[in-house]
CSV table of C-alpha atoms in Angstrom, one decimal:
chain,number,residue,atom,x,y,z
S,1,MET,CA,-35.9,3.3,32.9
S,2,PRO,CA,-32.3,2.6,31.6
S,3,VAL,CA,-31.2,-0.9,31.4
S,4,THR,CA,-27.5,-1.7,30.8
S,5,VAL,CA,-26.1,-4.8,29.1
S,6,ALA,CA,-22.3,-5.3,28.8
S,7,CYS,CA,-20.6,-7.1,26.0
S,8,SER,CA,-17.2,-6.9,24.2
S,9,ARG,CA,-15.8,-6.6,20.8
S,10,ASP,CA,-12.1,-7.5,20.7
S,11,GLY,CA,-11.6,-5.2,23.7
S,12,ALA,CA,-12.8,-2.1,21.9
S,13,LEU,CA,-15.7,-0.2,23.5
S,14,ALA,CA,-18.7,1.1,21.8
S,15,ARG,CA,-21.9,2.5,23.3
S,16,VAL,CA,-25.2,1.8,21.6
S,17,ALA,CA,-28.4,3.4,22.8
S,18,VAL,CA,-31.7,1.8,21.8
S,19,LEU,CA,-35.0,3.5,22.5
S,20,PHE,CA,-37.7,1.0,22.9
S,21,LEU,CA,-41.2,1.7,24.3
S,22,GLY,CA,-39.8,4.5,26.5
S,23,ALA,CA,-37.0,2.4,28.0
S,24,THR,CA,-33.3,3.0,27.2
S,25,VAL,CA,-31.1,0.0,26.8
S,26,VAL,CA,-27.3,0.7,26.8
S,27,LEU,CA,-25.1,-1.9,25.3
S,28,SER,CA,-21.4,-1.4,26.2
S,29,GLY,CA,-18.9,-2.9,23.8
S,30,CYS,CA,-21.4,-4.0,21.1
S,31,SER,CA,-21.8,-2.8,17.6
S,32,VAL,CA,-24.5,-3.3,15.0
S,33,ALA,CA,-22.3,-3.4,12.0
S,34,GLN,CA,-18.7,-2.6,11.3
S,35,THR,CA,-16.0,-2.7,8.7
S,36,SER,CA,-12.4,-3.4,9.7
S,37,ALA,CA,-9.0,-2.5,8.4
S,38,THR,CA,-7.1,-5.2,6.6
S,39,ASP,CA,-4.1,-6.7,8.4
S,40,ALA,CA,-1.9,-6.4,5.3
S,41,PRO,CA,1.1,-4.2,5.9
S,42,GLY,CA,0.7,-0.7,4.6
S,43,SER,CA,-3.1,-0.7,4.7
S,44,THR,CA,-4.4,2.8,5.3
S,45,ALA,CA,-8.0,1.6,6.0
S,46,ALA,CA,-9.2,2.8,9.4
S,47,VAL,CA,-11.3,0.6,11.7
S,48,THR,CA,-14.8,2.2,11.7
S,49,THR,CA,-18.2,1.3,13.1
S,50,ARG,CA,-21.1,2.0,10.9
S,51,PRO,CA,-24.4,1.3,12.7
S,52,SER,CA,-27.7,1.1,11.0
S,53,VAL,CA,-30.0,3.9,12.0
S,54,VAL,CA,-33.8,3.5,12.2
S,55,THR,CA,-35.7,6.8,12.1
S,56,PRO,CA,-39.3,6.9,13.2
S,57,SER,CA,-41.8,8.3,10.7
S,58,PRO,CA,-43.5,11.5,11.7
S,59,SER,CA,-46.9,10.1,10.8
S,60,PRO,CA,-49.5,10.0,13.6
S,61,SER,CA,-50.0,6.3,12.9
S,62,THR,CA,-46.3,5.7,13.8
S,63,SER,CA,-46.0,3.2,16.6
S,64,SER,CA,-44.6,4.6,19.9
S,65,ALA,CA,-41.8,2.1,19.6
S,66,HIS,CA,-38.8,3.9,18.2
S,67,ALA,CA,-35.4,2.4,17.3
S,68,ALA,CA,-32.3,4.6,16.9
S,69,VAL,CA,-28.8,3.0,17.0
S,70,SER,CA,-25.6,5.0,17.2
S,71,ALA,CA,-22.1,4.1,18.0
S,72,ALA,CA,-18.9,6.0,18.5
S,73,PRO,CA,-15.8,4.8,16.5
S,74,ALA,CA,-13.2,2.8,18.4
S,75,PRO,CA,-10.2,4.9,19.5
S,76,PRO,CA,-7.1,4.4,17.4
S,77,ARG,CA,-4.6,1.9,18.8
S,78,PRO,CA,-1.4,2.3,16.7
S,79,TYR,CA,0.6,0.0,18.9
S,80,ALA,CA,-2.1,-2.7,19.3
S,81,LEU,CA,0.1,-5.2,17.4
S,82,THR,CA,3.5,-4.4,18.9
S,83,GLY,CA,3.0,-6.1,22.2
S,84,ALA,CA,5.5,-8.6,23.7
S,85,VAL,CA,3.9,-11.6,21.9
S,86,ASP,CA,3.4,-10.0,18.5
S,87,LEU,CA,6.6,-11.0,16.6
S,88,SER,CA,5.8,-11.6,12.9
S,89,ALA,CA,6.9,-14.7,11.1
S,90,GLU,CA,9.7,-12.7,9.4
S,91,ALA,CA,10.9,-11.3,12.7
S,92,ARG,CA,11.0,-14.7,14.3
S,93,ARG,CA,13.5,-15.7,11.6
S,94,ALA,CA,16.0,-13.0,12.6
S,95,ARG,CA,18.9,-13.5,15.0
S,96,THR,CA,18.4,-11.7,18.3
S,97,LEU,CA,21.1,-9.1,18.2
S,98,VAL,CA,21.7,-5.4,19.0
S,99,TYR,CA,23.4,-3.3,16.3
S,100,VAL,CA,25.3,-0.2,17.4
S,101,PRO,CA,26.4,2.4,14.8
S,102,ASN,CA,29.5,4.3,16.0
S,103,GLN,CA,29.3,7.6,14.3
S,104,GLN,CA,32.8,8.8,15.1
S,105,ALA,CA,34.5,5.4,14.6
S,106,GLY,CA,32.8,4.6,11.3
S,107,THR,CA,31.8,1.1,12.5
S,108,VAL,CA,28.8,-1.0,13.5
S,109,GLN,CA,29.2,-3.2,16.5
S,110,ILE,CA,27.0,-6.2,17.1
S,111,ILE,CA,26.1,-7.2,20.7
S,112,ASP,CA,24.7,-10.5,21.8
S,113,PRO,CA,21.9,-9.5,24.3
S,114,ARG,CA,22.2,-12.9,26.0
S,115,THR,CA,25.8,-12.4,27.0
S,116,TYR,CA,26.0,-8.6,26.7
S,117,ALA,CA,29.2,-9.0,24.8
S,118,VAL,CA,30.3,-7.4,21.6
S,119,ILE,CA,30.7,-10.3,19.1
S,120,ALA,CA,31.6,-8.4,15.9
S,121,THR,CA,32.8,-5.0,14.7
S,122,LYS,CA,32.3,-4.1,11.0
S,123,ALA,CA,33.7,-1.1,9.1
S,124,VAL,CA,31.0,0.8,7.1
S,125,PRO,CA,31.1,4.1,5.1
S,126,ARG,CA,31.8,7.3,7.1
S,127,SER,CA,29.5,8.6,9.9
S,128,PRO,CA,26.9,5.8,10.5
S,129,GLU,CA,23.9,7.4,12.2
S,130,HIS,CA,21.1,4.9,12.5
S,131,VAL,CA,20.4,1.2,11.8
S,132,VAL,CA,16.9,0.9,10.4
S,133,PRO,CA,14.7,-2.2,9.7
S,134,SER,CA,13.1,-2.3,6.2
S,135,HIS,CA,9.3,-2.1,5.8
S,136,ASP,CA,9.1,-5.9,5.2
S,137,LEU,CA,11.6,-6.7,8.0
S,138,ARG,CA,13.8,-8.6,5.6
S,139,ARG,CA,16.7,-6.3,5.7
S,140,LEU,CA,18.4,-3.8,8.0
S,141,TRP,CA,20.0,-0.6,6.7
S,142,VAL,CA,23.0,1.2,8.2
S,143,ASN,CA,22.6,4.9,7.4
S,144,SER,CA,26.0,6.6,6.7
S,145,ASP,CA,25.2,10.3,5.9
S,146,ALA,CA,28.7,11.6,5.4
S,147,GLY,CA,29.7,8.4,3.6
S,148,ASN,CA,26.7,8.7,1.2
S,149,ALA,CA,25.7,5.1,1.6
S,150,LEU,CA,23.2,2.6,3.0
S,151,THR,CA,24.7,-0.7,4.0
S,152,PRO,CA,22.4,-3.8,4.0
S,153,ILE,CA,22.4,-6.3,6.8
S,154,ASP,CA,20.7,-9.7,6.7
S,155,PRO,CA,18.8,-9.9,9.9
S,156,ARG,CA,18.7,-13.7,9.8
S,157,THR,CA,22.5,-14.1,9.9
S,158,GLY,CA,23.8,-10.6,10.8
S,159,ALA,CA,25.9,-10.6,7.7
S,160,PHE,CA,26.8,-7.2,6.0
S,161,GLY,CA,26.2,-6.7,2.3
S,162,LYS,CA,27.8,-4.3,-0.2
S,163,PRO,CA,27.0,-0.5,0.5
S,164,VAL,CA,24.5,1.1,-1.8
S,165,PRO,CA,25.3,4.6,-3.0
S,166,VAL,CA,22.7,7.0,-1.5
S,167,ARG,CA,23.2,10.7,-0.9
S,168,ASP,CA,23.1,12.0,2.6
S,169,PRO,CA,21.0,9.3,4.4
S,170,TYR,CA,20.8,10.7,8.0
S,171,ASN,CA,17.7,8.7,8.7
S,172,LEU,CA,15.4,6.4,6.9
S,173,TYR,CA,11.6,5.9,6.8
S,174,PHE,CA,9.1,4.0,4.6
S,175,THR,CA,5.8,4.8,3.1
S,176,PRO,CA,3.1,2.8,4.7
S,177,ASP,CA,2.5,0.7,1.5
S,178,GLY,CA,6.1,-0.4,1.6
S,179,ARG,CA,6.7,0.8,-1.9
S,180,TYR,CA,9.1,3.7,-1.2
S,181,ALA,CA,12.0,4.5,1.2
S,182,LEU,CA,12.0,8.1,2.5
S,183,VAL,CA,15.6,9.3,3.1
S,184,MET,CA,15.9,12.1,5.5
S,185,ALA,CA,18.7,14.0,3.6
S,186,GLU,CA,19.4,16.4,6.4
S,187,ARG,CA,22.4,18.2,4.9
S,188,LEU,CA,20.6,18.6,1.6
S,189,ARG,CA,17.4,19.9,3.2
S,190,ARG,CA,15.1,17.5,1.4
S,191,VAL,CA,13.3,14.1,1.7
S,192,ASP,CA,14.5,11.7,-1.1
S,193,VAL,CA,11.8,9.2,-2.2
S,194,ARG,CA,13.5,6.0,-3.3
S,195,ASP,CA,12.5,2.5,-4.4
S,196,ALA,CA,12.4,0.6,-1.2
S,197,ARG,CA,14.0,-2.5,-2.7
S,198,THR,CA,16.8,-1.1,-4.9
S,199,MET,CA,17.1,2.4,-3.3
S,200,ALA,CA,17.0,4.0,-6.8
S,201,LEU,CA,16.0,7.7,-6.6
S,202,VAL,CA,12.4,8.3,-7.7
S,203,ARG,CA,12.0,12.0,-6.8
S,204,SER,CA,13.1,14.6,-4.2
S,205,LEU,CA,10.9,16.8,-2.0
S,206,PRO,CA,12.7,20.0,-0.9
S,207,VAL,CA,11.6,20.9,2.7
S,208,PRO,CA,11.6,24.6,3.7
S,209,CYS,CA,13.2,24.0,7.0
S,210,LYS,CA,16.7,23.1,8.2
S,211,GLY,CA,17.8,19.7,9.6
S,212,VAL,CA,15.1,17.1,8.7
S,213,ASN,CA,15.8,14.1,10.8
S,214,HIS,CA,13.1,12.2,12.6
S,215,ALA,CA,9.4,11.5,11.7
S,216,ASP,CA,6.3,9.4,12.4
S,217,PHE,CA,3.0,8.7,10.8
S,218,THR,CA,-0.6,9.4,11.9
S,219,ALA,CA,-2.7,6.5,13.1
S,220,ASP,CA,-4.4,6.2,9.7
S,221,LEU,CA,-1.0,6.4,8.0
S,222,SER,CA,-2.1,9.3,5.9
S,223,ARG,CA,0.3,12.1,7.1
S,224,LEU,CA,3.9,12.2,8.2
S,225,LEU,CA,5.2,14.7,10.8
S,226,VAL,CA,8.9,15.5,10.4
S,227,SER,CA,11.2,17.3,12.8
S,228,CYS,CA,13.6,20.0,11.6
S,229,GLU,CA,16.2,20.2,14.3
S,230,PHE,CA,18.3,23.2,13.2
S,231,SER,CA,15.4,25.6,12.5
S,232,GLY,CA,13.1,24.7,15.4
S,233,GLN,CA,10.2,23.6,13.2
S,234,LEU,CA,8.1,20.6,12.2
S,235,ALA,CA,7.1,19.8,8.6
S,236,LEU,CA,3.8,18.1,7.9
S,237,LEU,CA,3.9,15.9,4.7
S,238,ASP,CA,1.5,13.6,3.0
S,239,ALA,CA,2.4,9.9,3.5
S,240,SER,CA,4.1,9.5,0.1
S,241,ALA,CA,6.2,12.8,0.5
S,242,THR,CA,4.8,14.4,-2.6
S,243,ARG,CA,4.1,17.8,-0.9
S,244,VAL,CA,4.7,19.8,2.2
S,245,ILE,CA,1.3,20.5,3.8
S,246,ARG,CA,2.3,22.8,6.6
S,247,ILE,CA,5.3,24.1,8.6
S,248,ILE,CA,4.9,24.4,12.4
S,249,ASP,CA,7.1,26.9,14.0
S,250,LEU,CA,8.0,26.0,17.6
S,251,ASN,CA,10.3,29.0,18.2
S,252,ARG,CA,7.6,31.4,19.0
S,253,MET,CA,6.2,29.4,21.9
S,254,ALA,CA,7.6,29.9,25.4
S,255,THR,CA,8.3,27.0,27.6
S,256,PRO,CA,9.8,26.7,31.2
S,257,GLY,CA,13.4,25.6,31.7
S,258,ALA,CA,14.6,26.1,28.2
S,259,THR,CA,18.4,26.1,27.3
S,260,ASP,CA,19.7,29.4,26.0
S,261,PRO,CA,20.3,28.8,22.2
S,262,ALA,CA,23.4,31.1,22.2
S,263,MET,CA,24.9,29.0,25.0
S,264,ALA,CA,24.0,25.8,23.1
S,265,ARG,CA,25.7,27.1,19.9
S,266,SER,CA,28.9,28.0,21.8
S,267,MET,CA,29.2,24.5,23.1
S,268,GLY,CA,29.5,23.1,19.5
S,269,GLY,CA,28.2,19.7,18.4
S,270,PRO,CA,24.8,19.5,16.6
S,271,ALA,CA,23.6,22.7,18.3
S,272,GLY,CA,26.4,24.7,16.5
S,273,MET,CA,24.3,24.3,13.4
S,274,LEU,CA,21.2,26.1,14.7
S,275,ALA,CA,19.7,28.6,12.4
S,276,SER,CA,19.7,32.2,13.4
S,277,GLY,CA,16.6,32.9,15.6
S,278,ALA,CA,16.0,29.2,16.4
S,279,SER,CA,15.3,28.5,20.1
S,280,SER,CA,13.9,25.0,19.6
S,281,MET,CA,15.7,21.8,18.5
S,282,PRO,CA,13.1,19.1,17.9
S,283,GLN,CA,14.4,15.5,17.7
S,284,ASP,CA,12.5,12.2,17.9
S,285,VAL,CA,8.9,12.2,16.8
S,286,ARG,CA,6.5,9.4,18.0
S,287,LEU,CA,2.8,9.0,17.8
S,288,ALA,CA,1.3,8.7,21.2
S,289,PRO,CA,-0.3,5.3,22.1
S,290,ASP,CA,-3.8,6.9,22.0
S,291,GLY,CA,-3.2,7.9,18.3
S,292,ARG,CA,-4.5,11.4,19.0
S,293,SER,CA,-1.3,13.3,19.4
S,294,PHE,CA,2.4,13.3,18.4
S,295,LEU,CA,5.2,13.5,21.0
S,296,VAL,CA,8.2,15.5,19.9
S,297,ALA,CA,11.4,15.6,22.0
S,298,ASP,CA,13.2,18.9,22.1
S,299,MET,CA,16.9,19.1,23.1
S,300,LEU,CA,16.8,22.9,23.8
S,301,ARG,CA,13.4,23.0,25.4
S,302,ASN,CA,14.3,19.9,27.5
S,303,GLY,CA,11.0,18.1,27.2
S,304,LEU,CA,8.2,17.0,24.9
S,305,TRP,CA,5.9,18.9,22.6
S,306,VAL,CA,2.4,17.5,22.4
S,307,VAL,CA,1.0,18.0,18.9
S,308,ASP,CA,-2.7,17.3,18.0
S,309,ALA,CA,-2.7,14.6,15.3
S,310,THR,CA,-5.7,15.9,13.6
S,311,THR,CA,-5.4,19.7,13.7
S,312,PHE,CA,-1.5,19.7,14.1
S,313,THR,CA,-1.6,22.5,16.6
S,314,VAL,CA,0.6,22.3,19.7
S,315,ARG,CA,-1.5,21.2,22.8
S,316,ARG,CA,1.0,21.5,25.5
S,317,PHE,CA,4.6,21.1,26.6
S,318,VAL,CA,5.9,18.4,29.1
S,319,PRO,CA,9.3,19.0,30.8
S,320,THR,CA,11.4,15.9,31.1
S,321,GLY,CA,15.1,16.7,31.3
S,322,ARG,CA,18.0,18.5,29.6
S,323,GLY,CA,18.6,17.3,26.1
S,324,ALA,CA,15.4,15.4,25.6
S,325,HIS,CA,16.1,13.2,22.6
S,326,GLY,CA,14.5,9.7,22.1
S,327,ILE,CA,10.9,8.5,22.7
S,328,TYR,CA,10.0,4.8,23.2
S,329,PRO,CA,6.6,3.3,24.2
S,330,ALA,CA,6.7,0.3,26.5
S,331,ARG,CA,5.5,-3.0,25.1
S,332,ASP,CA,2.1,-2.6,26.8
S,333,ALA,CA,2.0,1.0,25.6
S,334,ARG,CA,1.1,2.2,29.1
S,335,ARG,CA,4.4,4.0,29.7
S,336,ILE,CA,6.6,6.2,27.6
S,337,PHE,CA,10.4,6.3,28.0
S,338,VAL,CA,12.2,9.5,27.1
S,339,SER,CA,16.0,9.7,27.0
S,340,ASN,CA,17.5,13.0,28.3
S,341,ARG,CA,20.9,13.0,26.7
S,342,ASP,CA,22.4,16.0,28.5
S,343,ALA,CA,20.8,15.2,31.9
S,344,GLY,CA,22.0,11.6,31.8
S,345,SER,CA,18.6,10.3,32.7
S,346,VAL,CA,15.5,8.6,31.4
S,347,SER,CA,12.0,10.0,32.2
S,348,VAL,CA,9.2,7.4,32.5
S,349,LEU,CA,5.8,8.9,31.7
S,350,ASP,CA,2.3,7.6,32.0
S,351,ALA,CA,1.2,7.2,28.4
S,352,ALA,CA,-2.4,8.4,29.0
S,353,THR,CA,-1.6,11.5,31.0
S,354,LEU,CA,2.1,12.1,30.4
S,355,ARG,CA,2.5,12.4,34.2
S,356,ARG,CA,6.0,11.6,35.3
S,357,LEU,CA,6.1,8.2,37.0
S,358,ALA,CA,9.9,8.0,37.6
S,359,THR,CA,13.3,9.4,36.6
S,360,TRP,CA,16.0,6.8,36.1
S,361,ARG,CA,19.5,8.3,36.5
S,362,LEU,CA,22.6,7.2,34.6
S,363,PRO,CA,25.5,9.0,36.4
S,364,GLY,CA,27.9,10.4,33.9
S,365,GLY,CA,25.7,9.1,31.0
S,366,SER,CA,24.5,10.5,27.7
S,367,PRO,CA,21.5,8.2,26.7
S,368,ASP,CA,20.6,8.9,23.0
S,369,MET,CA,18.8,6.4,20.8
S,370,GLY,CA,17.8,2.8,21.4
S,371,GLY,CA,14.8,0.6,21.8
S,372,VAL,CA,12.8,-1.8,24.0
S,373,THR,CA,13.5,-5.6,23.8
S,374,ALA,CA,10.8,-7.8,22.2
S,375,ASN,CA,9.8,-9.1,25.6
S,376,GLY,CA,9.7,-5.6,27.0
S,377,ARG,CA,11.9,-6.4,29.9
S,378,GLU,CA,14.9,-4.2,28.9
S,379,LEU,CA,15.5,-0.8,27.5
S,380,TRP,CA,18.8,-0.3,25.5
S,381,PHE,CA,20.4,3.1,24.8
S,382,SER,CA,23.5,4.3,23.1
S,383,GLY,CA,25.7,6.4,25.2
S,384,ARG,CA,26.5,9.1,22.6
S,385,TYR,CA,29.3,10.9,24.4
S,386,ASP,CA,30.8,8.2,26.6
S,387,ALA,CA,31.4,5.3,24.2
S,388,CYS,CA,29.1,2.7,25.8
S,389,VAL,CA,25.7,1.1,25.6
S,390,TYR,CA,23.3,1.1,28.6
S,391,VAL,CA,20.9,-1.7,29.5
S,392,ILE,CA,18.1,-0.8,31.9
S,393,ASP,CA,15.6,-3.0,33.6
S,394,THR,CA,12.1,-1.7,32.6
S,395,VAL,CA,10.5,-2.8,35.9
S,396,THR,CA,13.0,-1.5,38.4
S,397,GLY,CA,14.7,1.2,36.3
S,398,ARG,CA,18.1,-0.3,37.4
S,399,LEU,CA,21.1,0.0,35.1
S,400,THR,CA,22.1,-3.6,34.7
S,401,HIS,CA,24.9,-3.3,32.1
S,402,ARG,CA,27.2,-0.7,30.7
S,403,ILE,CA,28.8,-2.2,27.6
S,404,PRO,CA,32.0,-0.4,26.2
S,405,VAL,CA,31.8,0.3,22.5
S,406,ARG,CA,33.7,2.4,19.9
S,407,PRO,CA,33.3,6.2,19.9
S,408,GLY,CA,30.1,8.0,19.0
S,409,PRO,CA,27.4,5.3,19.4
S,410,HIS,CA,24.1,6.7,18.0
S,411,GLY,CA,21.0,5.1,16.5
S,412,LEU,CA,21.2,1.7,18.1
S,413,LEU,CA,18.8,-1.0,16.9
S,414,VAL,CA,17.4,-3.8,19.1
S,415,TRP,CA,16.3,-6.6,16.8
S,416,PRO,CA,13.9,-8.2,16.3
S,417,GLN,CA,10.9,-6.2,17.5
S,418,PRO,CA,7.2,-7.0,17.5
S,419,GLY,CA,4.9,-5.5,14.8
S,420,ARG,CA,3.6,-6.3,11.3
S,421,PHE,CA,5.9,-3.8,9.5
S,422,SER,CA,8.4,-1.1,10.0
S,423,LEU,CA,7.8,2.6,9.3
S,424,GLY,CA,11.5,3.3,9.8
S,425,HIS,CA,14.0,4.7,12.3
S,426,THR,CA,15.2,2.4,15.0
S,427,GLY,CA,11.9,0.5,15.1
S,428,ASN,CA,8.8,2.6,14.5
S,429,MET,CA,6.7,-0.5,14.2
S,430,ARG,CA,2.9,-0.9,13.6
């Protein structure tokens, strides 16, 4: 007769079956023995459960009492420490500000989120694309690809430092151990591995695809999936960017409601750089909250690719809206926000099923990159083609503020954000 006993282990569930004298006892949420990952930033250890196993002897004298214990490993929870109350000590020292790189204007504007007013405008090297927190959260980097520079910002004061010469930094990520910076050198078709502190070049990894731009790591931090926007491909790298493991071609897969690539090219802008034969334009890459798949926004296919985080095969495609661009988990990791730049909307998806919960319209808008505030109550986006920043209430979906800024606002950073360390971009925190 089965007997069930419930208990917990930090909210993770395990199921242990014990056979004893013909009775089955099921313990929900209990483990016999486990090893857990260190909390140190950059640790690649996975939380695992290693139960002891008692195997009965086949001898006739063996007692009828048998003991066999097994447990399933806890599911990965990559955003377990990025909730609304999980600001690190370093993040708490930072001023609460929003940094807006204006790609066309060549400036970064700083907004006070308490007053929703622009409080400073700083000139930086040409074509600032993204503002990225460093791995240790002690510095913010302005990425100026055409200006060939990274400009440091002190997050405690908002003060700008002297630009550091770096070739073609379109976007910036960090190895999980925090040792290296990974510069997405889009124009040069390579990933440059640099010292995370000095930005001195260590080595370069040529990537056999066009337009490397966004990326994210697996739950165990061992692999990096990179989007190549101009060739319609994804590149799988090892975490330290020493080799290309695989190229995933998205162009061969049919999806409903796709934008014709020839029409997209004729309209100019980034789509004008599409490679011949490309029919996909992958943008932001984010690990799903369950850690089992990656979500990849596609501006030509107008939705999200769902890529298995173990086999790296495409599982499915989820339509969201024209020009799907940025992907942001809510603070409780139960919803996913997707900016649809060409549609002027934000799709709200259930994180577990990817079912559409709502569509928030921004009339005449072009929501691009941004982030969720530390408390989870607001979602900020740059308006790429209409020189403004949008602030959206994450409960009601109401546009609460439209803040005028200089032309070409792009990879906006809301800072600080919860998490132990930064993996790059505009707040890929873990």
